XYZ file of C-alpha atoms in Angstrom:
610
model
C -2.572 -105.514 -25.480
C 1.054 -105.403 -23.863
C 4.134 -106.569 -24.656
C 6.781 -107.607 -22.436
C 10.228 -108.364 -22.572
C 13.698 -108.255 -20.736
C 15.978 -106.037 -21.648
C 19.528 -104.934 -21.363
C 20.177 -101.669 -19.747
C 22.813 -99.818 -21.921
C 24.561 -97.338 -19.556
C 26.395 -94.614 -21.509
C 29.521 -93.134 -19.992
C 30.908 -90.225 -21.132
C 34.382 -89.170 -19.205
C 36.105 -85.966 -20.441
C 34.457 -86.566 -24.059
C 34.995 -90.024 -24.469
C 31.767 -91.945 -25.099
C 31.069 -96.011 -24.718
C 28.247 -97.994 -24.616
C 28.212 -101.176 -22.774
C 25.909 -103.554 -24.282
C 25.843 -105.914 -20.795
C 25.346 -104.980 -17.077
C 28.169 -105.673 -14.471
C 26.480 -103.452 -12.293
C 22.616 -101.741 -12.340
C 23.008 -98.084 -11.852
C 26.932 -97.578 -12.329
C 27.408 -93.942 -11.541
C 28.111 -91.634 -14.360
C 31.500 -89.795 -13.321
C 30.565 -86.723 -15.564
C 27.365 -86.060 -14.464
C 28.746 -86.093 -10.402
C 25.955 -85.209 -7.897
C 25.735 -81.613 -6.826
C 25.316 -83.041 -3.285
C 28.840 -83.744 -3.168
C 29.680 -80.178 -3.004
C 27.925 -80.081 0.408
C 29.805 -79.021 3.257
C 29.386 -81.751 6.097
C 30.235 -80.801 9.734
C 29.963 -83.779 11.118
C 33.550 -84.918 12.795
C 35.055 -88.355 11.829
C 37.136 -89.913 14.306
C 40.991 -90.408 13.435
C 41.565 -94.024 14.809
C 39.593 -96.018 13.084
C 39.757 -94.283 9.446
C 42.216 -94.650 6.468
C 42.951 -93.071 3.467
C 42.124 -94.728 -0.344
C 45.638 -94.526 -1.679
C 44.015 -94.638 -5.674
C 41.264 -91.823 -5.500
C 41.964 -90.317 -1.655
C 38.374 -91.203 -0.414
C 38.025 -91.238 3.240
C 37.394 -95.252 4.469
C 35.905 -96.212 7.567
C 35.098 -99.059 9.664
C 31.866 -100.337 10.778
C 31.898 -98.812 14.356
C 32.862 -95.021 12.785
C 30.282 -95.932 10.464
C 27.572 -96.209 12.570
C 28.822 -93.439 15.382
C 28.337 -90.842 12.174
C 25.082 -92.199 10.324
C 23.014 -94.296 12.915
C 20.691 -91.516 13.343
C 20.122 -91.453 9.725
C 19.923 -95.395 9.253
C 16.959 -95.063 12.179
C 15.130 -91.510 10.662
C 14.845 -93.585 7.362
C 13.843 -97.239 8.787
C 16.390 -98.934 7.343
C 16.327 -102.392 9.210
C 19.374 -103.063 11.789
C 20.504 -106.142 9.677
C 21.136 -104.348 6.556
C 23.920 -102.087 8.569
C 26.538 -104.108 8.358
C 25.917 -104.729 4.573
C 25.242 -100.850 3.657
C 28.103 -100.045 5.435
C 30.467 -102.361 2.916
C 28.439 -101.219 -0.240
C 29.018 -97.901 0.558
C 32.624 -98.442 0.891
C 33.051 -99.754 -2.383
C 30.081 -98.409 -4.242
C 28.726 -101.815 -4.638
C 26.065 -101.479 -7.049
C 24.918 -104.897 -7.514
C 20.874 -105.069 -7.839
C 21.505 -106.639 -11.274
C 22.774 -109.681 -9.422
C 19.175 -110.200 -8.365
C 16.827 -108.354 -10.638
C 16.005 -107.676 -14.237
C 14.062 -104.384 -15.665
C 11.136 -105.568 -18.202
C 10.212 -102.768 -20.662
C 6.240 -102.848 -21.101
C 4.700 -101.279 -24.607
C 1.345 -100.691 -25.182
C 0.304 -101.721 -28.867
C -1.578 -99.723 -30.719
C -5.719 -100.328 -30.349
C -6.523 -101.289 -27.477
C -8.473 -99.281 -24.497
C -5.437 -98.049 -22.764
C -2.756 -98.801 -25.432
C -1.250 -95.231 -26.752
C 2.296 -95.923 -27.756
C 3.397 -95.461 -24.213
C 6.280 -97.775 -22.307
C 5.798 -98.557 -18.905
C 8.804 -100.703 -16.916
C 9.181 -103.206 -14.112
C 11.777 -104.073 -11.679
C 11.401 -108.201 -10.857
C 13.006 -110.122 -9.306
C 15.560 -112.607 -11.227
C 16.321 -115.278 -8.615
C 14.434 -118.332 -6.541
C 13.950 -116.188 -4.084
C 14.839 -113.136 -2.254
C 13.572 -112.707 2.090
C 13.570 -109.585 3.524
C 15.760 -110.956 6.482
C 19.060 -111.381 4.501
C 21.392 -109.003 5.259
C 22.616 -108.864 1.720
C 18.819 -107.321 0.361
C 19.664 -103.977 0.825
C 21.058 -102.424 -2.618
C 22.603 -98.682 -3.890
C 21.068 -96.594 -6.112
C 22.864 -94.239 -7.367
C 20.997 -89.997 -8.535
C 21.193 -89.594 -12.042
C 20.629 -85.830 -11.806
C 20.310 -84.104 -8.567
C 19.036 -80.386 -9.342
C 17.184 -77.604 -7.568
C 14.143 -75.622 -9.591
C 15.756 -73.061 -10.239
C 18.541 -74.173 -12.508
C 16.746 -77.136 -13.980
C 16.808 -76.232 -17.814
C 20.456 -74.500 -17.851
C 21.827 -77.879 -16.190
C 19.798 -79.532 -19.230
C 21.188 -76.994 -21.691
C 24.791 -77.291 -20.191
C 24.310 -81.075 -20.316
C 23.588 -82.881 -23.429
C 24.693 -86.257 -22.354
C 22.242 -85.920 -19.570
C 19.021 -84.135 -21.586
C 19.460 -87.537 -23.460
C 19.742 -89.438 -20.285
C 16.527 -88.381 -19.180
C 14.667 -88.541 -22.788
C 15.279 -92.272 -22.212
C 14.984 -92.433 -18.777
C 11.396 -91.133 -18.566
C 10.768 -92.640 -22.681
C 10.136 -89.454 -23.837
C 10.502 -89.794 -27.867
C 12.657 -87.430 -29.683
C 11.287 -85.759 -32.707
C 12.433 -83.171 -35.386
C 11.724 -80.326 -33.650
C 13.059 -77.559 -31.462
C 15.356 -79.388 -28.566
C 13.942 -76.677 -26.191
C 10.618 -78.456 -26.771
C 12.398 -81.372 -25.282
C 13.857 -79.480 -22.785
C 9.957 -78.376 -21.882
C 9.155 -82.098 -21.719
C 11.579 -83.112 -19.250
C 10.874 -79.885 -17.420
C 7.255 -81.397 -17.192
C 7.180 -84.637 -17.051
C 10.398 -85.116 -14.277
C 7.677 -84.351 -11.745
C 6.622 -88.162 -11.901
C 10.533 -89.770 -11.199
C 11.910 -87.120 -9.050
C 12.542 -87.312 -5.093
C 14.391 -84.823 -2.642
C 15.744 -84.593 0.010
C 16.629 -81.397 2.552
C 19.884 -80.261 3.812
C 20.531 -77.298 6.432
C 23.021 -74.835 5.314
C 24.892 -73.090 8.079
C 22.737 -70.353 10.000
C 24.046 -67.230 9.636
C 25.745 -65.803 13.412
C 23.226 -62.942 13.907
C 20.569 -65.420 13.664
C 20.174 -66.563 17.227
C 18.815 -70.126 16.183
C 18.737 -72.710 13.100
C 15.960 -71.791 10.690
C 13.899 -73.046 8.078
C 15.053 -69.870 5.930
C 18.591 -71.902 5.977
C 17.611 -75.572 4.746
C 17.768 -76.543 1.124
C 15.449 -78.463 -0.864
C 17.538 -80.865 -3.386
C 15.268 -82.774 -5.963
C 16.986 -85.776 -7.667
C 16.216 -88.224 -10.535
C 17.103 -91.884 -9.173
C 19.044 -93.958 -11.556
C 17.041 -96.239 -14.161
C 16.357 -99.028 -11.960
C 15.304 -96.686 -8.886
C 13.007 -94.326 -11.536
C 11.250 -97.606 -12.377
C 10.317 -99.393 -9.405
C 6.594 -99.341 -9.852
C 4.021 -97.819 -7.298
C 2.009 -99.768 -5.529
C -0.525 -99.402 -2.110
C 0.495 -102.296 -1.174
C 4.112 -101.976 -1.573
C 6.934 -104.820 -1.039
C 9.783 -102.309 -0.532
C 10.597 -99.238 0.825
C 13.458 -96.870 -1.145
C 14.966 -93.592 0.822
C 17.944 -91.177 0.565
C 21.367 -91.726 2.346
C 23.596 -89.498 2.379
C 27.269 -90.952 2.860
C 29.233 -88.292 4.894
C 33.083 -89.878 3.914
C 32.450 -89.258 0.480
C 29.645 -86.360 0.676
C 27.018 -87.957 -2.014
C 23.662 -88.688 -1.516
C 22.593 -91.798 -2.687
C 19.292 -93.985 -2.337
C 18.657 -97.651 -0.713
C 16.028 -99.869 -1.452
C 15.027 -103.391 0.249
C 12.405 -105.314 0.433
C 9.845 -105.504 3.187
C 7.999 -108.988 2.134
C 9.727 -112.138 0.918
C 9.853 -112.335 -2.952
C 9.607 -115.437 -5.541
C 11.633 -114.742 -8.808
C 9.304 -112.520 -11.196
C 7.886 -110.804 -8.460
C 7.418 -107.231 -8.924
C 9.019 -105.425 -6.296
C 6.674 -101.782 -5.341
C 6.906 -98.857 -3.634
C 4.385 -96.447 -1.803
C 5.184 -93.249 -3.240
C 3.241 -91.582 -0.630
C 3.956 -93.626 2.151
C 3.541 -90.772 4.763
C 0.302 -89.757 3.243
C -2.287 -92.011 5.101
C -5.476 -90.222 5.034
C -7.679 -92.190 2.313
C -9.173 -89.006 1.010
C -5.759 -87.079 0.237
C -4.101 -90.175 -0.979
C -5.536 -90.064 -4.205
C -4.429 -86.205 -4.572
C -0.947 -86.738 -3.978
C -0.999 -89.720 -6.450
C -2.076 -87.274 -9.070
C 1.186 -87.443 -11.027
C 1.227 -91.145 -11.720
C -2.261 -91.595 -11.719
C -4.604 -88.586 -13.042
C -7.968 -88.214 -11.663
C -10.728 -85.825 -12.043
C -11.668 -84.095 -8.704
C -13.549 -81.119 -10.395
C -16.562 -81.754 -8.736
C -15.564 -81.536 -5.426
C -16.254 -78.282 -3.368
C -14.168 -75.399 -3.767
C -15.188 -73.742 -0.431
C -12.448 -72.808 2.235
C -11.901 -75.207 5.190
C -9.381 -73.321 6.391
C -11.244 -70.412 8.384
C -10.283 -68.304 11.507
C -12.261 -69.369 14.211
C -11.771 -69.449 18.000
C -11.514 -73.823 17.414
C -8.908 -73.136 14.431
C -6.575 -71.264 16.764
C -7.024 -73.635 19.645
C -6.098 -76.855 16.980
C -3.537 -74.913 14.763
C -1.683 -72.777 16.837
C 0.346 -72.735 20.323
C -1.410 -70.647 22.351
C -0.796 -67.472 23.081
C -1.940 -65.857 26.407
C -3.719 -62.781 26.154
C -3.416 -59.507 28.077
C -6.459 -58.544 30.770
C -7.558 -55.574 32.145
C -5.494 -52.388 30.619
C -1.463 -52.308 30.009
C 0.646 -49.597 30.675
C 0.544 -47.220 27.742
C 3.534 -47.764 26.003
C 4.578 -44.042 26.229
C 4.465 -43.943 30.661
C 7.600 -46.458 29.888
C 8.839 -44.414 26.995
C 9.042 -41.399 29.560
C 10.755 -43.118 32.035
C 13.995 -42.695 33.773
C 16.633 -43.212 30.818
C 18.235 -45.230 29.211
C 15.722 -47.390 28.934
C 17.193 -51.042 29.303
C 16.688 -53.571 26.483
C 16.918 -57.213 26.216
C 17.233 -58.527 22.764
C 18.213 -62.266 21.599
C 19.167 -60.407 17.784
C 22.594 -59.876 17.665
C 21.986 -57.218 14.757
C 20.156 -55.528 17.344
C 22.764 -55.395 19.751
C 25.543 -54.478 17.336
C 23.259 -51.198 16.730
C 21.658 -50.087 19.235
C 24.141 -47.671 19.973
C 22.020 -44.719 21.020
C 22.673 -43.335 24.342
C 18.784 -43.456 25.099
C 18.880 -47.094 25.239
C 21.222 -49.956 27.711
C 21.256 -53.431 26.476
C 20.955 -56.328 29.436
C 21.799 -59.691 29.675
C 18.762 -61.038 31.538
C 14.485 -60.481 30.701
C 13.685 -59.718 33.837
C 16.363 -56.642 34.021
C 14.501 -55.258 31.169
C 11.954 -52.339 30.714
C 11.601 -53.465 26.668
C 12.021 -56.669 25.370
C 13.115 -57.317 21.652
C 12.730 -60.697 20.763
C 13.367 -63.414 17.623
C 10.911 -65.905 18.677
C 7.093 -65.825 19.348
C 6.202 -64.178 22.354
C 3.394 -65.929 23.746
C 2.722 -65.009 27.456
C 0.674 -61.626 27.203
C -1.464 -62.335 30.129
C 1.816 -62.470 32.688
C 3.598 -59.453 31.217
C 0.315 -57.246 31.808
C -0.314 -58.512 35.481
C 3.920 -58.049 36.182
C 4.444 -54.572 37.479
C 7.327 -53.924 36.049
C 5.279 -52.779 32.966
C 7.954 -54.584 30.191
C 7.086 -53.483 26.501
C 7.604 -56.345 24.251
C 8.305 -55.644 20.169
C 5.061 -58.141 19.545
C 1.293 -58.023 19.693
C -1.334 -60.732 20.535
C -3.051 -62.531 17.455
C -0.319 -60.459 15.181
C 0.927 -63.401 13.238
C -2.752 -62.950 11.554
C -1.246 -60.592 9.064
C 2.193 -61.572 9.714
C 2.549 -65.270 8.226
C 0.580 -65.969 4.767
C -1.510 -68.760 5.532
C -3.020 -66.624 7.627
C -3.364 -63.419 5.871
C -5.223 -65.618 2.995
C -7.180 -66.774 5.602
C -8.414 -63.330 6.663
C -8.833 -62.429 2.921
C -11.219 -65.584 2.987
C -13.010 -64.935 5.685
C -13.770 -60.480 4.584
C -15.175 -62.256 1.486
C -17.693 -64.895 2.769
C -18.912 -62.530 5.847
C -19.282 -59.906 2.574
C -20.629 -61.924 -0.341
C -23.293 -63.692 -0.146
C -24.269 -64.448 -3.579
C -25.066 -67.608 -5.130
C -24.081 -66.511 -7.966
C -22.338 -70.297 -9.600
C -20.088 -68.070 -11.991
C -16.890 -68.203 -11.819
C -16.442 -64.767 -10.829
C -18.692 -65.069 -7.963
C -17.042 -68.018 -6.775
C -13.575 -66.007 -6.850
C -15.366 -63.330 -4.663
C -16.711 -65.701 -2.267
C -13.270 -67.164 -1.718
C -11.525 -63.924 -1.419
C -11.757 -60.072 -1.306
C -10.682 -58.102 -4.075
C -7.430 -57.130 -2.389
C -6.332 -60.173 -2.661
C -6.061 -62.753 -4.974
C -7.349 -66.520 -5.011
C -5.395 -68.600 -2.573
C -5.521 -71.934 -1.115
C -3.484 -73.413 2.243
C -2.561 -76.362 0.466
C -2.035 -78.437 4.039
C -5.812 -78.142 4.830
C -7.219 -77.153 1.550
C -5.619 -79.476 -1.176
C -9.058 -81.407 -2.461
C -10.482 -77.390 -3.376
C -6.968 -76.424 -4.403
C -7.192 -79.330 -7.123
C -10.551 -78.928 -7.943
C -10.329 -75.134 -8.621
C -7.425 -75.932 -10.578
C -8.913 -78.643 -12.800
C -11.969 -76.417 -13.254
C -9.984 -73.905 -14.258
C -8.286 -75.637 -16.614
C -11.243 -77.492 -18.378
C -12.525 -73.369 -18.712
C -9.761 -72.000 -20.279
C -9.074 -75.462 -22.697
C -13.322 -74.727 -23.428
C -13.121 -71.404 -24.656
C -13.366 -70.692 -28.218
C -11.074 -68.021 -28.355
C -8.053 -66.622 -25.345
C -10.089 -65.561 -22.079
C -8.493 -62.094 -21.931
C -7.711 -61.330 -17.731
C -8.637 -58.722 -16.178
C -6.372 -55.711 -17.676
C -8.087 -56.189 -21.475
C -9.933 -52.876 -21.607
C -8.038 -51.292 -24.668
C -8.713 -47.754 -22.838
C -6.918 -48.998 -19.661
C -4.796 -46.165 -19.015
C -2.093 -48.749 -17.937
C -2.240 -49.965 -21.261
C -1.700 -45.982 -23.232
C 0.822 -45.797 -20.630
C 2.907 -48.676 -21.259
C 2.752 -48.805 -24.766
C 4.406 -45.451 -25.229
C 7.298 -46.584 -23.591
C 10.037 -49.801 -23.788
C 10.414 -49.805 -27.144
C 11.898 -53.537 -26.891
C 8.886 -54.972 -24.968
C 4.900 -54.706 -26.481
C 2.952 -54.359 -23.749
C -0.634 -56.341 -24.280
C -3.461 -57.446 -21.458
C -2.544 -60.877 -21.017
C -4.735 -64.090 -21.545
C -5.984 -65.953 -18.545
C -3.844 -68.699 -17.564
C -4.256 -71.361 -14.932
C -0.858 -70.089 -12.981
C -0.495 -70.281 -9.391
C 2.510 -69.027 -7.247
C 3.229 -71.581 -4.266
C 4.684 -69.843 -1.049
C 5.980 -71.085 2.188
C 3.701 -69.921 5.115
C 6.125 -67.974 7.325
C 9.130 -67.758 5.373
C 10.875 -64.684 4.112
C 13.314 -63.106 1.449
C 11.910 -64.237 -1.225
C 13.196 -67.578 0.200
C 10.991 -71.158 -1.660
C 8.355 -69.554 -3.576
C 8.150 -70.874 -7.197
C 5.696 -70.288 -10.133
C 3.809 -73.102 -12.275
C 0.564 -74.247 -13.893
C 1.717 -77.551 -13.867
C -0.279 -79.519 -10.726
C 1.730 -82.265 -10.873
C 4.724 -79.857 -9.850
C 2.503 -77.996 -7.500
C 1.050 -81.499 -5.638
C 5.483 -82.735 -5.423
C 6.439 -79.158 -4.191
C 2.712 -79.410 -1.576
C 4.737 -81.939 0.286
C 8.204 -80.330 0.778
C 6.938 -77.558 3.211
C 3.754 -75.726 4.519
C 3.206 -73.962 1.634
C -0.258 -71.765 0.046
C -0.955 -71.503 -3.324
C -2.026 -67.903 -4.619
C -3.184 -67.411 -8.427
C -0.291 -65.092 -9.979
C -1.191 -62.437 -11.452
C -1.122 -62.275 -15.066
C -1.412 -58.367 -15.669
C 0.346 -56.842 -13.038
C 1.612 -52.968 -13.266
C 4.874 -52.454 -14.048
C 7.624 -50.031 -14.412
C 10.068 -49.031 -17.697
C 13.642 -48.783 -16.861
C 15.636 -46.825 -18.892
C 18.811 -48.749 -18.397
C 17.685 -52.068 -20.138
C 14.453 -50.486 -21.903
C 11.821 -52.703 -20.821
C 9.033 -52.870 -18.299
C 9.478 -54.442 -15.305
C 7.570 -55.995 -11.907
C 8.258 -53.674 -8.815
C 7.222 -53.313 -5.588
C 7.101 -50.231 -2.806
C 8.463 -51.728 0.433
C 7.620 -49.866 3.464
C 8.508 -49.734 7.155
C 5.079 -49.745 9.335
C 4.893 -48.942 13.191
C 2.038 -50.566 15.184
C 1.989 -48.287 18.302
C -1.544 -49.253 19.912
C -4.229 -51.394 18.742
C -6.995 -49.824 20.526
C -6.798 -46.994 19.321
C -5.446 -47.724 16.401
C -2.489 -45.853 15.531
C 0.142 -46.766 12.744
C 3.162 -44.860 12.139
C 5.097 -45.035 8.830
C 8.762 -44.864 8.139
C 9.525 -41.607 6.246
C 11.920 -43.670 3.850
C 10.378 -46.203 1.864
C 12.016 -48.293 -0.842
C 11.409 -49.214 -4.543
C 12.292 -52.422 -5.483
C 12.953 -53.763 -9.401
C 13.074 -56.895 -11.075
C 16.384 -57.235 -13.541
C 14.113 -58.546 -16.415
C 11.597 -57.553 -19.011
C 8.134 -58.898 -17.376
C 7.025 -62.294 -19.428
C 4.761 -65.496 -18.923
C 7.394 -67.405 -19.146
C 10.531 -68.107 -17.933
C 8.999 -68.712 -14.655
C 12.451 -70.324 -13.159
C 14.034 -67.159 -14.237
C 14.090 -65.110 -10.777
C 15.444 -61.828 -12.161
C 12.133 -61.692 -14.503
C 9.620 -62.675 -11.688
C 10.596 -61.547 -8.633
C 12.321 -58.019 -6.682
C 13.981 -59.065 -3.576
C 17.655 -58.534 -5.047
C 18.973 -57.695 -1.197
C 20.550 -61.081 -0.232
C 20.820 -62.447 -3.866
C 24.836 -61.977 -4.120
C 25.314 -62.737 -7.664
C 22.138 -60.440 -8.745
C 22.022 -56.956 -9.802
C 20.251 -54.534 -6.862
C 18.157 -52.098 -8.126
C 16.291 -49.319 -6.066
């Protein structure tokens, strides 16, 4: 049975150590001044106008009027939806940080008593509405939210550590209960459970000059918590208001807006989609998995994401291919130097420096071309006779971006395997060869992804005792080896864990990739970016280093020619490159990139070891 009642939102502010508690509501969501959103360290380019804007004399904040207003954020007001008759309104909130939603609606704390079906103790809330009426054509229904933590992955638990007016602000926030034990256990449960009130937004960092266009490499994903009336706002598929980010360039915060999109009576609940963009019926459900669980372990883990000649024509621009037979590569190697090169890489043409070689400004002048972007036209540059050598190959990106190098993997294994065999080791080998591990395209493949996962986890929960991985042999000469050494760090074969590592397709430098076993992280971070999801590996070799005595993940990077296809013929770089992480190897401290992960080379504030 539920209980319901109103109740008073008690906003703690603490300012340079000073700590009150307001037992009324002026305003719902008053920012907290000492908690100040990272976004408003962001660097914004875009130019305001000097005519129509004045200076705050109290706190120095840029104002501007409505016209300035719009010439800087109508493209944003559009890209979110935000209806034209709200403009005029947002425009004066934002000027003033008007946070006045309390004016119209009141938060009603729902408990769950104990004994019935679906009462555990929990507390559910509800934002109604608290006048006659409220239509979605007023110009005043449009109201600020304010981000009570805005945080990237990577430094959630030290800004949670560093914090403790905030840990507690989101122990209430998301009515977790405290308890008498270890605060980093309550660190773990906002860690986990933040998944279900978090948003985020992107922002593009500048592109570095060399790079001869903007990048995905360069944007930034920024997750936030919305304040405690926009973390409440219920879900609903049949929603009555839409909520979206806004970033206010004047001040350089981020904020969120929410109106309503039907007329409401007072006690109406006002909903949002969560998954608005999300309209396929099937995948709906599967993206809703953090507010409402669901068992999808019965449905097929087979691959739907296989390399066929329809795939490429649906998934991919097409390339052209070449016909008949190129000029080898080594007629135009041998002749008349320097051979001329055109190259859109400006690191190229800082160093190409070698007499052998002249660098042009236009394609056509050139005998090789060395380009940034995907080459695509193979058919023309093998029927032009001036026999051009381009630093690409046709179909390449198959082993070249990751979605589709799982997708090979997938595709050895089922033209290899054809056992029945309902094991789950026999599944694994029907969805990939032993080269490489288990992976998923989590676009195309999310219903197996989550079924996989769920089975997975009901195995592991099952067993009587830890399912040892694959390393467990106590003769495993990795194990003799490691144990003699790192006399900090006890090597042992790990115990199977449900842990996946989620990668961007066709991104590089170590650049978005994050570790979890927690699917309701891994459906939120599914719909940032392409991304796959590969089971990490539990047992992997590693290396002692002498210099902090422990063992450590490494990898051998090396440099690979492709000269001809057919033949085949490969050429490797004589200098190859180990690579260290900083970190004794764990299973844990999976936000922890000097532990996990080796690319050091564009991590400033890292130590490089190799």
């Amino acid at each position: 049975m539920k209980q319901s009642y109103c109740s008073l939102i008690h906003t703690s502010l603490e300012i340079q150590g000073y700590t009150a508690l307001m037992p009324s509501v002026p305003q719902i969501g008053k920012r907290d001044s000492s908690l100040e959103d990272s976004c408003s360290d962001l660097t914004c380019h875009t130019k305001i106008g000097t005519n129509t804007t004045l200076k705050d004399p109290v706190n120095g904040i840029v104002r501007i009027d409505f016209p300035e207003f719009l010439a800087i954020h109508e493209q944003q007001l559009r890209s979110g939806g935000i209806p034209g008759h709200f403009w005029m309104t947002l425009h004066k909130k934002l000027l003033d940080e008007i946070y006045d939603a309390s004016a119209y609606f009141v938060m009603n704390r729902v408990e769950y008593e104990d004994g019935g079906d679906e009462d555990d103790g929990s507390i559910d809330w509800q934002i109604a509405l608290n006048c006659e009426r409220l239509q979605k054509t007023d110009p005043n229904a449009i109201f600020l939210v304010d981000h009570a933590w805005t945080f990237e992955i990577n430094s959630m638990r030290q800004s949670l550590i560093a914090f403790p007016s905030l840990m507690d602000r989101m122990l209430d926030l998301m009515s977790i209960k405290r308890t008498d034990g270890d605060r980093a256990d309550l660190i773990e449960a906002v860690c986990e459970n933040v998944w279900k009130y978090c948003r985020y937004y992107k922002v593009s960092i500048e592109t570095p000059q060399e790079m001869p266009r903007p990048s995905s490499e360069f944007q930034q994903i920024r997750w936030y918590v919305p304040d405690e009336v926009g973390s409440r706002i219920a879900h609903s598929d049949q929603p009555n208001g839409r909520m979206v980010p806004f970033f206010y360039i004047p001040r350089g915060v981020c904020y969120s807006v929410f109106w309503p999109t039907c007329d409401l009576l007072e006690g109406d609940e006002l909903t949002l989609d969560y998954v608005e963009h999300i309209k396929d019926p099937v995948l709906r459900p599967l993206y809703l998995l953090p507010w409402q669980p669901g068992d999808f372990s019965d449905e097929p883990v087979q691959h739907s994401y296989v390399l066929s000649e329809q795939f490429f024509q649906s998934h991919r621009v097409q390339e052209t291919l070449p016909v008949g037979s190129s000029t080898p590569a080594s007629s135009v190697a041998e002749s008349k130097l320097p051979l001329t090169v055109f190259t859109d890489i400006e690191l190229v043409s800082k160093h190409l420096t070698d007499p052998r070689f002249k660098l042009v400004t236009a394609e056509k002048d050139a005998s090789v071309l060395w380009l940034y972007g995907h080459f695509k036209s193979f058919k023309e540059l093998t029927q032009d006779p001036k026999h051009q050598m381009v630093n690409q190959f046709p179909g390449e990106q198959v082993v070249t971006v990751k979605d589709l190098l799982a997708a090979i993997a997938s595709l050895w294994a089922s033209s290899t395997n054809m056992n029945d065999d309902s094991t789950q080791d026999f599944i694994d080998d029907r969805l990939t060869c032993r080269w490489y591990p288990v992976t998923f395209n989590l676009v195309h493949e999310l219903p197996a992804f989550v079924s996989y996962f769920q089975q997975k986890h009901d195995r592991i929960n099952a067993a009587e005792a830890p399912i040892p991985s694959v390393c467990a042999n106590v003769m495993c000469p990795r194990k003799q080896i490691l144990s003699s050494r790192a006399a900090s760090t006890e090597f042992s074969p790990a115990c199977e864990r449900n842990l996946w590592i989620l990668k961007p397709w066709n991104l590089g430098r170590g650049l978005g990739i994050n570790i979890s076993e927690n699917l309701n992280q891994i459906i939120r971070l599914s719909d940032t970016n392409p991304l796959i999801a590969s089971r990490y590996i539990t047992d992997p070799v590693l290396f002692y280093r002498e210099d902090i005595d422990a063992n450590v993940k490494f990898d051998l990077r090396y440099v690979v020619f492709l000269r001809s296809v057919h033949p085949l013929k490969l050429y490797v770089y004589n200098v190859f490159w180990l690579r260290f992480a900083n970190k004794a190897f764990c299973l844990s401290d999976f936000d922890d990139y000097n532990v996990h992960f080796t690319v050091m080379n564009y991590r400033e504030n890292d130590i490089l070891k190799q």
